[in-house]
């Protein structure tokens, strides 16, 4: 799956890489700053899938900063809009006049309406929706928290009712690294990603350094920097993995800087995630119960110094990480990008409609370049099946990435979903022209 880049696209990519590094230094590494650079310099007239047997069609356009989507049924899509705080319903390619709900969001930088998941009660047949958003208060500048709510879809499917608070999470100092992905797992519990809540210029004051970020003398965990797990009623699952007291009993994984990608292997049920590094060390991880991703001591395969730069390759079994009396366990990533691509969604391709050779592979997208990457899994599905030059699990440059690029040219991508029709749907982020593409 090699790509033949034109001279113009090659120049654009080179310019974008330089621009993005500059943006990170300025502390503007956010959805908007990356996406508009990506759209201006990378997006072609039409996205391209490298497999000539597949095509890309524009399914819908005109969304405002869309962050996540889910299907209620065939040709029935819900989409969240980050700054509007709305859940929009698109049926047969037409958006409903009114949103299902509008929630009060604080939207600076990476705050906003960020994640969504759904569940259907097999007995009552009622449909429930779960939303993650940064909630603002009635007073100017007031923020109440990063919160997860449940809702019930009314009988007409026209609005969400019966709001219930499930989870109240930190939001300071912010405004970056809120995470926000929601997934209902095979166990019917809700899995939530949340970052370390620092500002996107990476300045972090000492009061917000916790044990969840691998500070041995840090404050006790407060809900940040991890993957949390709750029941659909907002309760901890069992006695917890790291401890039975709140919020220890919520953590499924910790040591996570920020994550916008989460999915379960349809064959094994294993959980996988993507993780954003600073300007290096983006990751794909197999997330087992009690997983410690290593942040803020390790990112990718490297030790992290006080300036959040690389400080040599980390050992496979590093010392000095917080392990909560051996209940937490560090493991290195299954794949690392040396230079940041800002990965977002991770989706298992739970369909054979695009080709048997791709069925149940992992797809990962990025918001910086608008690429879709594809990964085969090993026989036991606990690692990625990587050939040279990626057998070291590290992508050091663009040339090394070419063999795993499935499609490109979308602009910044925030979500992926396999629809009930077996086709792949891609959500592209934009201020006023967010788009949904269909790959088939």
Short mmCIF file of C-alpha atoms in Angstrom, two decimals:
data_model
loop_
_atom_site.label_atom_id
_atom_site.label_comp_id
_atom_site.label_asym_id
_atom_site.label_seq_id
_atom_site.Cartn_x
_atom_site.Cartn_y
_atom_site.Cartn_z
CA UNK A 1 0.00 0.00 0.00
CA UNK A 2 2.66 2.50 -1.02
CA UNK A 3 1.70 6.10 -1.72
CA UNK A 4 3.04 8.13 -4.64
CA UNK A 5 2.93 11.67 -3.34
CA UNK A 6 2.79 14.48 -5.85
CA UNK A 7 5.34 17.27 -5.54
CA UNK A 8 2.64 19.68 -4.27
CA UNK A 9 1.43 17.32 -1.57
CA UNK A 10 5.01 16.54 -0.56
CA UNK A 11 5.71 20.27 -0.16
CA UNK A 12 2.44 20.71 1.74
CA UNK A 13 3.26 17.90 4.13
CA UNK A 14 6.72 19.28 4.78
CA UNK A 15 5.26 22.71 5.42
CA UNK A 16 2.60 21.29 7.73
CA UNK A 17 5.14 19.35 9.77
CA UNK A 18 7.18 22.50 10.31
CA UNK A 19 4.04 24.50 11.07
CA UNK A 20 2.71 21.98 13.57
CA UNK A 21 6.01 21.93 15.46
CA UNK A 22 5.83 25.72 15.63
CA UNK A 23 2.23 25.56 16.83
CA UNK A 24 3.15 23.16 19.63
CA UNK A 25 5.92 25.46 20.82
CA UNK A 26 3.42 28.34 20.95
CA UNK A 27 1.07 26.26 23.07
CA UNK A 28 -1.71 26.14 20.46
CA UNK A 29 -1.78 22.40 19.90
CA UNK A 30 -5.55 22.12 19.74
CA UNK A 31 -8.24 20.83 17.41
CA UNK A 32 -8.60 24.12 15.53
CA UNK A 33 -4.96 25.07 15.07
CA UNK A 34 -4.04 21.64 13.74
CA UNK A 35 -7.12 21.00 11.65
CA UNK A 36 -7.11 24.24 9.72
CA UNK A 37 -3.45 23.76 8.86
CA UNK A 38 -4.26 20.20 7.80
CA UNK A 39 -7.22 21.20 5.66
CA UNK A 40 -5.37 24.05 3.96
CA UNK A 41 -2.27 22.07 3.15
CA UNK A 42 -3.11 18.36 2.91
CA UNK A 43 -6.73 17.85 1.90
CA UNK A 44 -7.03 17.03 -1.79
CA UNK A 45 -10.17 17.69 -3.84
CA UNK A 46 -11.37 14.29 -2.68
CA UNK A 47 -10.05 11.86 -0.07
CA UNK A 48 -8.29 8.80 -1.47
CA UNK A 49 -8.30 5.17 -0.37
CA UNK A 50 -5.16 3.37 -1.47
CA UNK A 51 -7.08 0.22 -2.39
CA UNK A 52 -8.41 0.81 -5.94
CA UNK A 53 -11.37 -1.47 -5.20
CA UNK A 54 -12.71 1.01 -2.62
CA UNK A 55 -14.23 4.46 -3.05
CA UNK A 56 -14.92 7.48 -0.84
CA UNK A 57 -18.16 9.43 -1.05
CA UNK A 58 -19.24 12.57 0.78
CA UNK A 59 -22.22 11.54 2.92
CA UNK A 60 -22.97 14.83 4.72
CA UNK A 61 -21.44 18.28 5.22
CA UNK A 62 -22.14 21.44 7.18
CA UNK A 63 -21.40 20.32 10.76
CA UNK A 64 -19.81 22.70 13.27
CA UNK A 65 -16.73 21.26 14.96
CA UNK A 66 -18.02 17.67 15.16
CA UNK A 67 -16.26 15.45 17.68
CA UNK A 68 -18.01 12.06 17.75
CA UNK A 69 -20.70 10.03 15.98
CA UNK A 70 -22.69 6.86 16.56
CA UNK A 71 -25.37 4.96 14.65
CA UNK A 72 -28.89 4.43 15.96
CA UNK A 73 -29.67 2.31 12.90
CA UNK A 74 -29.06 2.14 9.13
CA UNK A 75 -28.60 5.66 7.73
CA UNK A 76 -29.39 7.07 11.18
CA UNK A 77 -26.41 8.90 12.70
CA UNK A 78 -25.98 11.02 15.81
CA UNK A 79 -23.16 13.60 15.84
CA UNK A 80 -21.90 15.82 18.68
CA UNK A 81 -20.83 19.41 17.99
CA UNK A 82 -18.05 20.54 20.31
CA UNK A 83 -18.78 24.25 20.85
CA UNK A 84 -22.50 24.23 20.06
CA UNK A 85 -23.14 21.60 22.73
CA UNK A 86 -25.66 19.90 20.45
CA UNK A 87 -26.39 16.30 19.49
CA UNK A 88 -27.55 16.33 15.86
CA UNK A 89 -29.48 13.53 14.18
CA UNK A 90 -28.89 12.80 10.49
CA UNK A 91 -31.38 10.41 8.86
CA UNK A 92 -30.89 9.32 5.24
CA UNK A 93 -28.37 12.11 4.76
CA UNK A 94 -30.68 14.88 6.06
CA UNK A 95 -30.13 16.62 9.40
CA UNK A 96 -33.14 17.09 11.69
CA UNK A 97 -34.28 20.69 12.11
CA UNK A 98 -33.75 20.63 15.88
CA UNK A 99 -30.99 18.90 17.83
CA UNK A 100 -31.87 16.09 20.22
CA UNK A 101 -30.38 18.12 23.06
CA UNK A 102 -28.33 21.25 23.68
CA UNK A 103 -26.07 21.18 26.74
CA UNK A 104 -24.22 24.12 28.37
CA UNK A 105 -20.58 23.72 27.39
CA UNK A 106 -17.38 25.56 28.18
CA UNK A 107 -15.58 25.35 24.85
CA UNK A 108 -12.16 26.96 25.16
CA UNK A 109 -9.40 24.96 23.44
CA UNK A 110 -10.11 21.22 23.94
CA UNK A 111 -13.12 21.70 26.22
CA UNK A 112 -16.64 21.16 24.93
CA UNK A 113 -19.04 18.37 24.05
CA UNK A 114 -16.49 15.63 23.43
CA UNK A 115 -17.83 12.09 23.60
CA UNK A 116 -20.94 9.99 23.14
CA UNK A 117 -22.04 6.38 23.50
CA UNK A 118 -25.34 4.57 23.34
CA UNK A 119 -27.00 1.51 24.85
CA UNK A 120 -30.35 -0.24 24.35
CA UNK A 121 -32.17 -2.02 27.14
CA UNK A 122 -33.02 -5.51 25.85
CA UNK A 123 -36.15 -5.71 27.99
CA UNK A 124 -37.69 -2.24 27.81
CA UNK A 125 -36.23 -1.57 24.35
CA UNK A 126 -35.43 1.97 25.50
CA UNK A 127 -32.39 3.69 23.99
CA UNK A 128 -30.00 5.49 26.34
CA UNK A 129 -27.37 8.03 25.37
CA UNK A 130 -24.26 8.95 27.37
CA UNK A 131 -22.51 12.29 26.87
CA UNK A 132 -19.16 13.61 28.11
CA UNK A 133 -18.80 17.40 28.17
CA UNK A 134 -17.17 20.28 29.99
CA UNK A 135 -20.13 21.89 31.70
CA UNK A 136 -20.29 25.64 32.25
CA UNK A 137 -22.21 27.29 35.07
CA UNK A 138 -24.65 30.19 35.03
CA UNK A 139 -22.03 32.83 35.82
CA UNK A 140 -19.59 34.12 33.23
CA UNK A 141 -16.42 32.02 33.14
CA UNK A 142 -17.80 29.48 35.62
CA UNK A 143 -16.97 25.82 34.94
CA UNK A 144 -18.68 23.05 36.86
CA UNK A 145 -16.56 20.12 35.70
CA UNK A 146 -15.94 17.51 33.04
CA UNK A 147 -19.07 15.43 33.39
CA UNK A 148 -20.70 12.27 32.08
CA UNK A 149 -24.50 12.27 31.87
CA UNK A 150 -27.04 9.67 30.79
CA UNK A 151 -30.21 10.46 28.83
CA UNK A 152 -33.20 8.57 27.52
CA UNK A 153 -34.29 8.92 23.89
CA UNK A 154 -38.01 9.73 23.77
CA UNK A 155 -40.49 7.56 21.88
CA UNK A 156 -40.49 9.87 18.86
CA UNK A 157 -36.69 9.89 18.68
CA UNK A 158 -36.79 13.68 18.62
CA UNK A 159 -35.18 14.62 21.93
CA UNK A 160 -33.24 13.38 24.93
CA UNK A 161 -34.89 13.37 28.34
CA UNK A 162 -34.30 12.21 31.93
CA UNK A 163 -30.81 13.64 32.33
CA UNK A 164 -28.81 11.96 35.09
CA UNK A 165 -25.29 12.82 36.28
CA UNK A 166 -23.08 9.71 36.29
CA UNK A 167 -19.57 11.06 36.75
CA UNK A 168 -18.12 14.39 37.92
CA UNK A 169 -14.47 14.76 36.91
CA UNK A 170 -11.69 17.37 37.28
CA UNK A 171 -11.30 20.20 34.78
CA UNK A 172 -8.44 22.27 36.24
CA UNK A 173 -6.04 23.71 35.32
CA UNK A 174 -7.00 23.14 31.68
CA UNK A 175 -8.11 24.07 29.15
CA UNK A 176 -6.49 21.10 27.37
CA UNK A 177 -6.23 17.33 27.71
CA UNK A 178 -9.84 16.60 28.65
CA UNK A 179 -9.98 13.31 26.72
CA UNK A 180 -13.68 12.60 26.41
CA UNK A 181 -14.12 9.31 24.56
CA UNK A 182 -16.95 7.08 25.78
CA UNK A 183 -17.40 3.39 24.92
CA UNK A 184 -19.83 0.80 26.21
CA UNK A 185 -17.80 -2.37 26.60
CA UNK A 186 -18.72 -6.04 26.10
CA UNK A 187 -19.43 -6.10 29.83
CA UNK A 188 -22.04 -3.31 29.34
CA UNK A 189 -20.00 -0.93 31.47
CA UNK A 190 -18.98 2.56 30.32
CA UNK A 191 -15.30 3.30 29.66
CA UNK A 192 -14.18 6.94 29.75
CA UNK A 193 -10.90 8.53 28.66
CA UNK A 194 -9.66 11.59 30.52
CA UNK A 195 -6.33 13.35 30.15
CA UNK A 196 -4.13 15.04 32.71
CA UNK A 197 -6.05 18.30 32.32
CA UNK A 198 -3.03 20.53 31.76
CA UNK A 199 -3.01 23.45 29.36
CA UNK A 200 -1.95 22.62 25.83
CA UNK A 201 1.28 24.57 26.21
CA UNK A 202 2.22 21.75 28.61
CA UNK A 203 2.78 23.97 31.63
CA UNK A 204 1.65 22.11 34.70
CA UNK A 205 1.73 23.49 38.21
CA UNK A 206 2.61 21.24 41.12
CA UNK A 207 -0.84 21.07 42.77
CA UNK A 208 -2.07 19.02 39.83
CA UNK A 209 0.68 16.41 39.89
CA UNK A 210 -0.95 13.20 41.11
CA UNK A 211 -0.05 9.56 41.50
CA UNK A 212 -2.05 8.88 38.32
CA UNK A 213 0.75 10.74 36.49
CA UNK A 214 3.40 8.58 38.18
CA UNK A 215 4.49 11.10 40.81
CA UNK A 216 5.44 8.98 43.82
CA UNK A 217 4.99 11.93 46.17
CA UNK A 218 2.09 13.42 44.25
CA UNK A 219 -1.46 13.96 45.43
CA UNK A 220 -3.82 11.02 45.50
CA UNK A 221 -5.58 10.30 42.24
CA UNK A 222 -8.54 12.58 41.60
CA UNK A 223 -9.98 11.15 38.38
CA UNK A 224 -7.54 12.59 35.84
CA UNK A 225 -5.00 10.90 33.53
CA UNK A 226 -6.65 7.56 32.95
CA UNK A 227 -9.35 5.35 31.55
CA UNK A 228 -12.22 5.11 34.02
CA UNK A 229 -14.90 2.44 34.19
CA UNK A 230 -18.41 2.80 35.60
CA UNK A 231 -21.74 1.02 35.33
CA UNK A 232 -24.51 2.55 33.25
CA UNK A 233 -25.90 3.90 36.53
CA UNK A 234 -22.64 5.66 37.35
CA UNK A 235 -21.39 3.22 39.99
CA UNK A 236 -17.90 1.71 40.31
CA UNK A 237 -17.53 -1.79 38.93
CA UNK A 238 -16.97 -4.26 41.75
CA UNK A 239 -14.25 -3.37 44.25
CA UNK A 240 -12.09 -1.65 41.65
CA UNK A 241 -8.74 -2.69 40.20
CA UNK A 242 -6.34 -0.32 41.98
CA UNK A 243 -8.30 0.09 45.21
CA UNK A 244 -11.77 0.10 46.70
CA UNK A 245 -11.99 3.75 47.79
CA UNK A 246 -13.16 6.58 45.52
CA UNK A 247 -11.79 7.43 42.95
CA UNK A 248 -9.31 4.51 42.93
CA UNK A 249 -12.19 2.15 42.25
CA UNK A 250 -12.99 3.98 39.00
CA UNK A 251 -9.60 3.50 37.32
CA UNK A 252 -9.22 0.81 34.68
CA UNK A 253 -5.90 2.34 33.50
CA UNK A 254 -3.73 5.35 34.40
CA UNK A 255 -0.57 7.22 33.43
CA UNK A 256 -2.29 8.57 30.32
CA UNK A 257 -1.49 12.06 29.05
CA UNK A 258 -4.53 12.32 26.79
CA UNK A 259 -6.57 9.93 24.68
CA UNK A 260 -9.11 10.36 21.88
CA UNK A 261 -9.31 6.73 20.77
CA UNK A 262 -10.80 3.65 22.40
CA UNK A 263 -12.29 0.38 21.12
CA UNK A 264 -12.75 -3.28 22.01
CA UNK A 265 -11.49 -6.14 19.88
CA UNK A 266 -14.66 -7.88 18.60
CA UNK A 267 -12.88 -11.27 18.73
CA UNK A 268 -11.10 -11.20 22.10
CA UNK A 269 -12.81 -8.34 23.94
CA UNK A 270 -9.40 -6.75 24.65
CA UNK A 271 -9.38 -2.97 25.02
CA UNK A 272 -7.07 -0.81 22.87
CA UNK A 273 -6.43 2.93 22.92
CA UNK A 274 -4.54 5.75 21.23
CA UNK A 275 -2.58 8.27 23.27
CA UNK A 276 -1.25 11.71 22.38
CA UNK A 277 2.30 12.63 23.30
CA UNK A 278 3.65 16.20 23.56
CA UNK A 279 5.38 16.69 20.16
CA UNK A 280 6.64 13.08 20.12
CA UNK A 281 5.64 9.63 21.26
CA UNK A 282 2.03 9.19 20.17
CA UNK A 283 0.97 5.64 21.04
CA UNK A 284 -1.28 2.67 20.35
CA UNK A 285 -1.73 0.50 23.44
CA UNK A 286 -3.23 -2.79 24.47
CA UNK A 287 -4.99 -1.76 27.69
CA UNK A 288 -5.27 -4.56 30.21
CA UNK A 289 -6.83 -4.04 33.67
CA UNK A 290 -4.49 -1.91 35.79
CA UNK A 291 -2.49 -0.73 32.75
CA UNK A 292 0.00 2.08 33.48
CA UNK A 293 0.90 3.97 30.31
CA UNK A 294 3.88 5.67 31.98
CA UNK A 295 3.08 9.38 31.67
CA UNK A 296 4.56 11.73 32.98
CA UNK A 297 7.78 9.74 33.28
CA UNK A 298 7.62 7.84 29.97
CA UNK A 299 6.04 8.65 26.61
CA UNK A 300 6.32 6.33 23.64
CA UNK A 301 9.56 4.43 24.14
CA UNK A 302 11.39 7.38 25.75
CA UNK A 303 11.98 8.71 29.23
CA UNK A 304 10.51 12.20 29.67
CA UNK A 305 12.60 14.99 31.22
CA UNK A 306 11.43 18.02 33.19
CA UNK A 307 11.03 20.05 30.00
CA UNK A 308 8.80 17.29 28.54
CA UNK A 309 11.45 16.28 26.03
CA UNK A 310 13.10 12.94 25.32
CA UNK A 311 15.69 11.69 27.77
CA UNK A 312 16.90 8.42 26.31
CA UNK A 313 15.07 5.16 25.62
CA UNK A 314 13.15 3.82 28.61
CA UNK A 315 13.86 0.27 29.81
CA UNK A 316 11.22 -2.41 29.29
CA UNK A 317 10.82 -2.71 33.05
CA UNK A 318 11.35 0.85 34.30
CA UNK A 319 11.78 1.73 37.95
CA UNK A 320 10.20 4.58 39.86
CA UNK A 321 6.69 4.36 38.45
CA UNK A 322 3.67 4.30 40.73
CA UNK A 323 2.25 0.75 40.88
CA UNK A 324 -0.21 0.88 43.82
CA UNK A 325 1.28 -2.12 45.60
CA UNK A 326 1.75 -4.06 42.35
CA UNK A 327 -1.88 -3.58 41.28
CA UNK A 328 -0.81 -1.38 38.39
CA UNK A 329 1.51 -2.60 35.66
CA UNK A 330 3.45 -0.64 33.05
CA UNK A 331 3.80 -2.04 29.55
CA UNK A 332 5.35 -0.30 26.54
CA UNK A 333 3.17 0.75 23.60
CA UNK A 334 2.42 -1.63 20.76
CA UNK A 335 3.20 1.18 18.32
CA UNK A 336 4.77 4.63 18.60
CA UNK A 337 5.03 7.63 16.30
CA UNK A 338 8.31 9.47 16.79
CA UNK A 339 6.96 12.81 15.52
CA UNK A 340 3.42 13.56 16.66
CA UNK A 341 0.51 12.98 14.28
CA UNK A 342 -2.14 13.68 16.98
CA UNK A 343 -4.05 10.38 16.75
CA UNK A 344 -7.74 10.44 17.54
CA UNK A 345 -10.20 7.58 16.98
CA UNK A 346 -9.32 3.88 17.03
CA UNK A 347 -11.84 1.50 15.44
CA UNK A 348 -11.82 -2.23 14.79
CA UNK A 349 -13.01 -2.86 11.24
CA UNK A 350 -15.88 -5.12 12.25
CA UNK A 351 -16.95 -5.89 8.68
CA UNK A 352 -15.86 -7.81 5.59
CA UNK A 353 -17.57 -5.33 3.23
CA UNK A 354 -14.28 -3.54 2.52
CA UNK A 355 -12.46 -6.81 1.87
CA UNK A 356 -11.79 -9.98 3.83
CA UNK A 357 -8.12 -9.01 4.16
CA UNK A 358 -9.12 -6.02 6.34
CA UNK A 359 -11.74 -7.65 8.54
CA UNK A 360 -11.16 -6.99 12.28
CA UNK A 361 -7.97 -5.01 11.63
CA UNK A 362 -7.35 -1.85 13.66
CA UNK A 363 -7.89 1.53 12.02
CA UNK A 364 -6.43 4.68 13.60
CA UNK A 365 -6.95 8.24 12.38
CA UNK A 366 -5.19 11.52 13.04
CA UNK A 367 -6.26 15.13 13.27
CA UNK A 368 -2.99 16.59 11.99
CA UNK A 369 -2.65 15.00 8.54
CA UNK A 370 -6.07 13.49 7.84
CA UNK A 371 -4.75 9.95 7.41
CA UNK A 372 -6.32 6.58 8.19
CA UNK A 373 -3.73 3.99 9.30
CA UNK A 374 -4.36 0.25 9.25
CA UNK A 375 -2.79 -2.45 11.43
CA UNK A 376 -2.96 -6.24 11.29
CA UNK A 377 -2.88 -8.06 14.60
CA UNK A 378 -0.74 -10.97 15.74
CA UNK A 379 -2.20 -14.47 16.05
CA UNK A 380 -3.02 -14.03 19.75
CA UNK A 381 -4.29 -10.47 19.01
CA UNK A 382 -2.22 -9.01 21.85
CA UNK A 383 0.20 -7.14 19.59
CA UNK A 384 0.43 -5.71 16.08
CA UNK A 385 1.80 -7.70 13.16
CA UNK A 386 4.42 -5.26 11.87
CA UNK A 387 6.90 -5.82 9.05
CA UNK A 388 10.10 -3.97 8.23
CA UNK A 389 10.79 -1.11 8.64
CA UNK A 390 8.22 -0.98 11.45
CA UNK A 391 9.17 -4.22 13.22
CA UNK A 392 10.78 -2.09 15.97
CA UNK A 393 7.26 -0.69 16.65
CA UNK A 394 8.39 2.89 15.96
CA UNK A 395 7.57 5.07 12.94
CA UNK A 396 10.57 7.35 12.57
CA UNK A 397 9.55 9.22 9.41
CA UNK A 398 6.90 9.60 6.73
CA UNK A 399 8.45 6.97 4.49
CA UNK A 400 8.14 4.33 7.21
CA UNK A 401 4.45 5.18 7.60
CA UNK A 402 3.59 4.67 3.94
CA UNK A 403 3.02 0.94 4.29
CA UNK A 404 0.28 1.39 6.91
CA UNK A 405 -1.64 4.33 5.41
CA UNK A 406 -5.04 3.02 4.34
CA UNK A 407 -6.46 6.34 3.14
CA UNK A 408 -5.56 10.04 3.18
CA UNK A 409 -6.75 13.55 2.34
CA UNK A 410 -9.67 13.90 4.77
CA UNK A 411 -8.38 16.91 6.71
CA UNK A 412 -8.46 16.48 10.49
CA UNK A 413 -10.43 13.38 11.56
CA UNK A 414 -12.12 13.08 14.94
CA UNK A 415 -14.07 9.81 14.68
CA UNK A 416 -14.59 6.57 12.77
CA UNK A 417 -17.56 4.20 12.83
CA UNK A 418 -18.50 1.03 11.00
CA UNK A 419 -22.14 1.48 10.05
CA UNK A 420 -24.91 -1.14 10.17
CA UNK A 421 -24.43 -1.43 6.39
CA UNK A 422 -20.84 -2.62 6.93
CA UNK A 423 -19.31 0.49 5.36
CA UNK A 424 -16.80 2.78 7.06
CA UNK A 425 -17.84 6.30 8.05
CA UNK A 426 -15.25 9.04 8.66
CA UNK A 427 -15.95 12.25 10.63
CA UNK A 428 -13.87 15.26 9.51
CA UNK A 429 -13.57 18.25 11.84
CA UNK A 430 -14.19 21.82 10.70
CA UNK A 431 -15.57 25.04 12.18
CA UNK A 432 -18.54 25.31 9.80
CA UNK A 433 -18.09 22.53 7.24
CA UNK A 434 -17.54 19.36 9.25
CA UNK A 435 -18.13 16.35 7.03
CA UNK A 436 -19.03 12.67 7.09
CA UNK A 437 -17.47 10.47 4.41
CA UNK A 438 -18.40 6.92 3.56
CA UNK A 439 -15.78 4.39 2.43
CA UNK A 440 -17.21 1.42 0.52
#
